[in-house]
Amino acid sequence: MGHQVARELVADGATVYVGSRDHARGAAAARAIGEGAVALQLDVTDAASVAAAAERIGREAGCLDLLVNNAAVATTRTGVRDVAELRASAAPTRVPLEEVRAVWEVNAFGPLAVTQAVLPLLRRSPDARIVNVTSALGSLGLAADPSSPQRPLFDPVYAASKAALDALTLSLMVELEGSGIKVNLVSPGFARTALVGFQGTETVESAAREVVRVARLGPDGPTGTFTTWQGVDVPW
């Protein structure tokens, strides 16, 4: 998902810092994306890595116009064969708390840590935007609806980590309201990516469309929205 968003923003003429835990893999991704993509070593669970990434962006670019918090994991386990097995292993009565903590560390706490680190750079931009990439699985409104197909998929690991991200994003929306920094939340489509063992139902290009659309919002665009790829609101 991040690769596709970076590719489309680079095509707009933007310079995009592509965060990657493994710098060598990030450099390969940046080369594949093309001119305008810059590899940036970034592990959102490592405070030193987050601080170093923010310092480098500030040193090289001076400010930051757009932050897309896209980093996420569905599990830390290896050998999970398919989505059905992943969901079965995430049942709240038997999932190890260490697994819950590890996924939340990436999906919820990571985006907040990165946002805090780069906020001074966003404040220097005349048109600053934060786009947090969540999942409709984290919608409490949908999970609480007995008729919703999302309800059986709500688990304490991935889904709840995204619900936490939604809450943290809402708190940012409240604090930054009137600051000139837009904060928007997007649930992309169910893409065929490594996150779900390439078992998604949509191409990455299709699934990323709403993330890209919101990332491209100009000075007159809205803030405080929670939308999915069709451009429609998602229940909180």
CSV table of N, CA and C in Angstrom, one decimal, residues 75-153:
chain,number,residue,atom,x,y,z
A,75,THR,N,0.1,-9.6,12.3
A,75,THR,CA,0.6,-10.5,13.3
A,75,THR,C,2.1,-10.5,13.3
A,76,THR,N,2.6,-10.9,14.4
A,76,THR,CA,4.1,-11.1,14.5
A,76,THR,C,4.5,-12.5,14.4
A,77,ARG,N,3.5,-13.4,14.2
A,77,ARG,CA,3.8,-14.8,14.1
A,77,ARG,C,4.3,-15.2,12.7
A,78,THR,N,5.1,-16.2,12.7
A,78,THR,CA,5.5,-16.7,11.4
A,78,THR,C,4.8,-18.1,11.1
A,79,GLY,N,4.7,-18.4,9.9
A,79,GLY,CA,4.1,-19.7,9.5
A,79,GLY,C,2.6,-19.7,9.5
A,80,VAL,N,1.9,-18.5,9.6
A,80,VAL,CA,0.5,-18.4,9.5
A,80,VAL,C,0.1,-18.6,8.0
A,81,ARG,N,-0.7,-19.6,7.7
A,81,ARG,CA,-0.9,-20.0,6.3
A,81,ARG,C,-1.9,-19.1,5.6
A,82,ASP,N,-3.0,-18.7,6.3
A,82,ASP,CA,-4.0,-17.9,5.6
A,82,ASP,C,-4.8,-17.1,6.5
A,83,VAL,N,-5.7,-16.2,6.0
A,83,VAL,CA,-6.4,-15.3,6.8
A,83,VAL,C,-7.3,-16.0,7.8
A,84,ALA,N,-7.9,-17.2,7.4
A,84,ALA,CA,-8.7,-17.9,8.4
A,84,ALA,C,-7.9,-18.4,9.6
A,85,GLU,N,-6.7,-18.8,9.4
A,85,GLU,CA,-5.9,-19.3,10.5
A,85,GLU,C,-5.5,-18.1,11.4
A,86,LEU,N,-5.2,-17.0,10.7
A,86,LEU,CA,-4.8,-15.7,11.4
A,86,LEU,C,-5.9,-15.3,12.3
A,87,ARG,N,-7.2,-15.3,11.8
A,87,ARG,CA,-8.3,-14.9,12.6
A,87,ARG,C,-8.6,-15.9,13.8
A,88,ALA,N,-8.4,-17.1,13.5
A,88,ALA,CA,-8.6,-18.1,14.6
A,88,ALA,C,-7.6,-18.0,15.7
A,89,SER,N,-6.4,-17.6,15.4
A,89,SER,CA,-5.4,-17.5,16.4
A,89,SER,C,-5.5,-16.2,17.2
A,90,ALA,N,-6.3,-15.3,16.7
A,90,ALA,CA,-6.5,-14.0,17.4
A,90,ALA,C,-7.7,-13.9,18.3
A,91,ALA,N,-8.3,-15.0,18.5
A,91,ALA,CA,-9.5,-15.0,19.4
A,91,ALA,C,-9.2,-14.5,20.8
A,92,PRO,N,-10.0,-13.6,21.3
A,92,PRO,CA,-9.6,-12.9,22.6
A,92,PRO,C,-9.4,-13.8,23.8
A,93,THR,N,-10.0,-15.0,23.8
A,93,THR,CA,-9.9,-15.9,24.9
A,93,THR,C,-8.6,-16.7,24.9
A,94,ARG,N,-7.8,-16.6,23.8
A,94,ARG,CA,-6.6,-17.4,23.8
A,94,ARG,C,-5.4,-16.8,23.2
A,95,VAL,N,-5.5,-15.6,22.6
A,95,VAL,CA,-4.4,-14.9,22.0
A,95,VAL,C,-3.4,-14.5,23.1
A,96,PRO,N,-2.1,-14.7,22.9
A,96,PRO,CA,-1.1,-14.3,23.9
A,96,PRO,C,-1.1,-12.8,24.0
A,97,LEU,N,-1.0,-12.2,25.2
A,97,LEU,CA,-0.9,-10.8,25.3
A,97,LEU,C,0.3,-10.2,24.7
A,98,GLU,N,1.4,-11.0,24.6
A,98,GLU,CA,2.6,-10.5,23.9
A,98,GLU,C,2.3,-10.2,22.4
A,99,GLU,N,1.4,-11.0,21.8
A,99,GLU,CA,1.1,-10.7,20.4
A,99,GLU,C,0.3,-9.4,20.3
A,100,VAL,N,-0.7,-9.3,21.2
A,100,VAL,CA,-1.5,-8.0,21.2
A,100,VAL,C,-0.6,-6.8,21.4
A,101,ARG,N,0.3,-6.9,22.3
A,101,ARG,CA,1.2,-5.7,22.6
A,101,ARG,C,2.0,-5.4,21.4
A,102,ALA,N,2.6,-6.4,20.7
A,102,ALA,CA,3.5,-6.2,19.6
A,102,ALA,C,2.8,-5.6,18.4
A,103,VAL,N,1.6,-6.1,18.1
A,103,VAL,CA,0.8,-5.5,17.0
A,103,VAL,C,0.4,-4.1,17.3
A,104,TRP,N,-0.1,-3.9,18.5
A,104,TRP,CA,-0.5,-2.5,18.9
A,104,TRP,C,0.7,-1.5,18.8
A,105,GLU,N,1.9,-2.0,19.1
A,105,GLU,CA,3.1,-1.2,19.1
A,105,GLU,C,3.3,-0.6,17.8
A,106,VAL,N,3.1,-1.4,16.7
A,106,VAL,CA,3.3,-0.9,15.3
A,106,VAL,C,2.1,-0.1,14.9
A,107,ASN,N,0.9,-0.7,15.1
A,107,ASN,CA,-0.3,-0.1,14.4
A,107,ASN,C,-0.9,1.1,15.1
A,108,ALA,N,-0.7,1.2,16.4
A,108,ALA,CA,-1.3,2.3,17.2
A,108,ALA,C,-0.3,3.3,17.7
A,109,PHE,N,0.7,2.7,18.5
A,109,PHE,CA,1.6,3.6,19.1
A,109,PHE,C,2.7,4.2,18.1
A,110,GLY,N,3.0,3.4,17.1
A,110,GLY,CA,3.9,3.8,16.0
A,110,GLY,C,3.5,5.1,15.3
A,111,PRO,N,2.3,5.1,14.8
A,111,PRO,CA,1.9,6.4,14.1
A,111,PRO,C,1.9,7.6,15.0
A,112,LEU,N,1.5,7.4,16.3
A,112,LEU,CA,1.5,8.5,17.2
A,112,LEU,C,3.0,9.0,17.5
A,113,ALA,N,3.9,8.0,17.6
A,113,ALA,CA,5.3,8.4,17.9
A,113,ALA,C,5.9,9.2,16.7
A,114,VAL,N,5.6,8.7,15.5
A,114,VAL,CA,6.1,9.4,14.3
A,114,VAL,C,5.4,10.8,14.2
A,115,THR,N,4.1,10.9,14.4
A,115,THR,CA,3.5,12.2,14.3
A,115,THR,C,4.1,13.2,15.3
A,116,GLN,N,4.3,12.7,16.5
A,116,GLN,CA,4.9,13.6,17.5
A,116,GLN,C,6.3,14.1,17.1
A,117,ALA,N,7.1,13.2,16.5
A,117,ALA,CA,8.4,13.5,16.1
A,117,ALA,C,8.5,14.5,14.9
A,118,VAL,N,7.6,14.4,14.0
A,118,VAL,CA,7.6,15.3,12.8
A,118,VAL,C,6.7,16.5,12.9
A,119,LEU,N,6.0,16.6,14.0
A,119,LEU,CA,5.0,17.7,14.1
A,119,LEU,C,5.7,19.1,13.9
A,120,PRO,N,6.9,19.3,14.5
A,120,PRO,CA,7.5,20.6,14.2
A,120,PRO,C,7.8,20.9,12.8
A,121,LEU,N,8.0,19.9,12.0
A,121,LEU,CA,8.3,20.0,10.5
A,121,LEU,C,6.9,20.3,9.8
A,122,LEU,N,5.9,19.7,10.3
A,122,LEU,CA,4.5,19.9,9.7
A,122,LEU,C,4.1,21.4,10.0
A,123,ARG,N,4.4,21.9,11.2
A,123,ARG,CA,4.1,23.2,11.5
A,123,ARG,C,4.7,24.3,10.6
A,124,ARG,N,5.9,23.9,10.0
A,124,ARG,CA,6.6,24.8,9.1
A,124,ARG,C,6.0,24.9,7.7
A,125,SER,N,5.1,24.0,7.4
A,125,SER,CA,4.5,23.9,6.1
A,125,SER,C,3.2,24.8,6.0
A,126,PRO,N,3.0,25.5,4.9
A,126,PRO,CA,1.8,26.2,4.7
A,126,PRO,C,0.6,25.4,4.4
A,127,ASP,N,0.8,24.1,4.1
A,127,ASP,CA,-0.3,23.2,3.8
A,127,ASP,C,0.0,21.8,4.3
A,128,ALA,N,-0.1,21.7,5.6
A,128,ALA,CA,0.3,20.4,6.2
A,128,ALA,C,-0.8,19.5,6.4
A,129,ARG,N,-0.6,18.2,6.1
A,129,ARG,CA,-1.6,17.2,6.2
A,129,ARG,C,-1.1,15.9,6.9
A,130,ILE,N,-1.9,15.2,7.7
A,130,ILE,CA,-1.6,13.9,8.2
A,130,ILE,C,-2.7,13.0,7.7
A,131,VAL,N,-2.3,11.9,7.2
A,131,VAL,CA,-3.3,10.9,6.7
A,131,VAL,C,-2.9,9.6,7.4
A,132,ASN,N,-3.8,9.1,8.3
A,132,ASN,CA,-3.5,7.8,9.0
A,132,ASN,C,-4.3,6.7,8.3
A,133,VAL,N,-3.7,5.6,8.0
A,133,VAL,CA,-4.3,4.5,7.2
A,133,VAL,C,-4.7,3.5,8.2
A,134,THR,N,-6.0,3.3,8.3
A,134,THR,CA,-6.6,2.4,9.3
A,134,THR,C,-7.3,1.2,8.5
A,135,SER,N,-8.3,0.7,9.1
A,135,SER,CA,-9.1,-0.4,8.5
A,135,SER,C,-10.5,-0.3,9.0
A,136,ALA,N,-11.5,-0.6,8.1
A,136,ALA,CA,-12.9,-0.6,8.5
A,136,ALA,C,-13.1,-1.7,9.6
A,137,LEU,N,-12.2,-2.7,9.7
A,137,LEU,CA,-12.3,-3.7,10.8
A,137,LEU,C,-12.2,-3.0,12.2
A,138,GLY,N,-11.6,-1.9,12.2
A,138,GLY,CA,-11.5,-1.2,13.5
A,138,GLY,C,-12.7,-0.3,13.9
A,139,SER,N,-13.7,-0.3,13.0
A,139,SER,CA,-14.8,0.6,13.3
A,139,SER,C,-15.7,-0.1,14.4
A,140,LEU,N,-15.8,0.6,15.6
A,140,LEU,CA,-16.6,0.1,16.6
A,140,LEU,C,-18.1,0.1,16.3
A,141,GLY,N,-18.5,1.1,15.4
A,141,GLY,CA,-19.9,1.2,15.0
A,141,GLY,C,-20.3,0.0,14.2
A,142,LEU,N,-19.4,-0.4,13.3
A,142,LEU,CA,-19.7,-1.6,12.5
A,142,LEU,C,-19.6,-2.9,13.3
A,143,ALA,N,-18.6,-3.0,14.2
A,143,ALA,CA,-18.5,-4.2,15.0
A,143,ALA,C,-19.6,-4.3,16.0
A,144,ALA,N,-20.2,-3.2,16.4
A,144,ALA,CA,-21.4,-3.3,17.3
A,144,ALA,C,-22.7,-3.6,16.7
A,145,ASP,N,-22.7,-3.5,15.3
A,145,ASP,CA,-23.9,-3.8,14.6
A,145,ASP,C,-24.1,-5.3,14.3
A,146,PRO,N,-25.1,-5.9,14.9
A,146,PRO,CA,-25.3,-7.4,14.7
A,146,PRO,C,-25.5,-7.8,13.2
A,147,SER,N,-25.9,-6.8,12.4
A,147,SER,CA,-26.1,-7.1,11.0
A,147,SER,C,-24.9,-6.9,10.1
A,148,SER,N,-23.8,-6.3,10.7
A,148,SER,CA,-22.7,-6.0,9.9
A,148,SER,C,-21.8,-7.2,9.6
A,149,PRO,N,-21.3,-7.4,8.4
A,149,PRO,CA,-20.4,-8.5,8.1
A,149,PRO,C,-19.0,-8.3,8.8
A,150,GLN,N,-18.8,-7.1,9.3
A,150,GLN,CA,-17.5,-6.8,10.0
A,150,GLN,C,-17.5,-7.4,11.4
A,151,ARG,N,-18.7,-7.5,12.0
A,151,ARG,CA,-18.8,-7.9,13.4
A,151,ARG,C,-18.0,-9.2,13.7
A,152,PRO,N,-18.1,-10.3,13.0
A,152,PRO,CA,-17.4,-11.5,13.4
A,152,PRO,C,-15.9,-11.4,13.2
A,153,LEU,N,-15.4,-10.3,12.5
A,153,LEU,CA,-14.0,-10.2,12.3
A,153,LEU,C,-13.3,-9.3,13.3
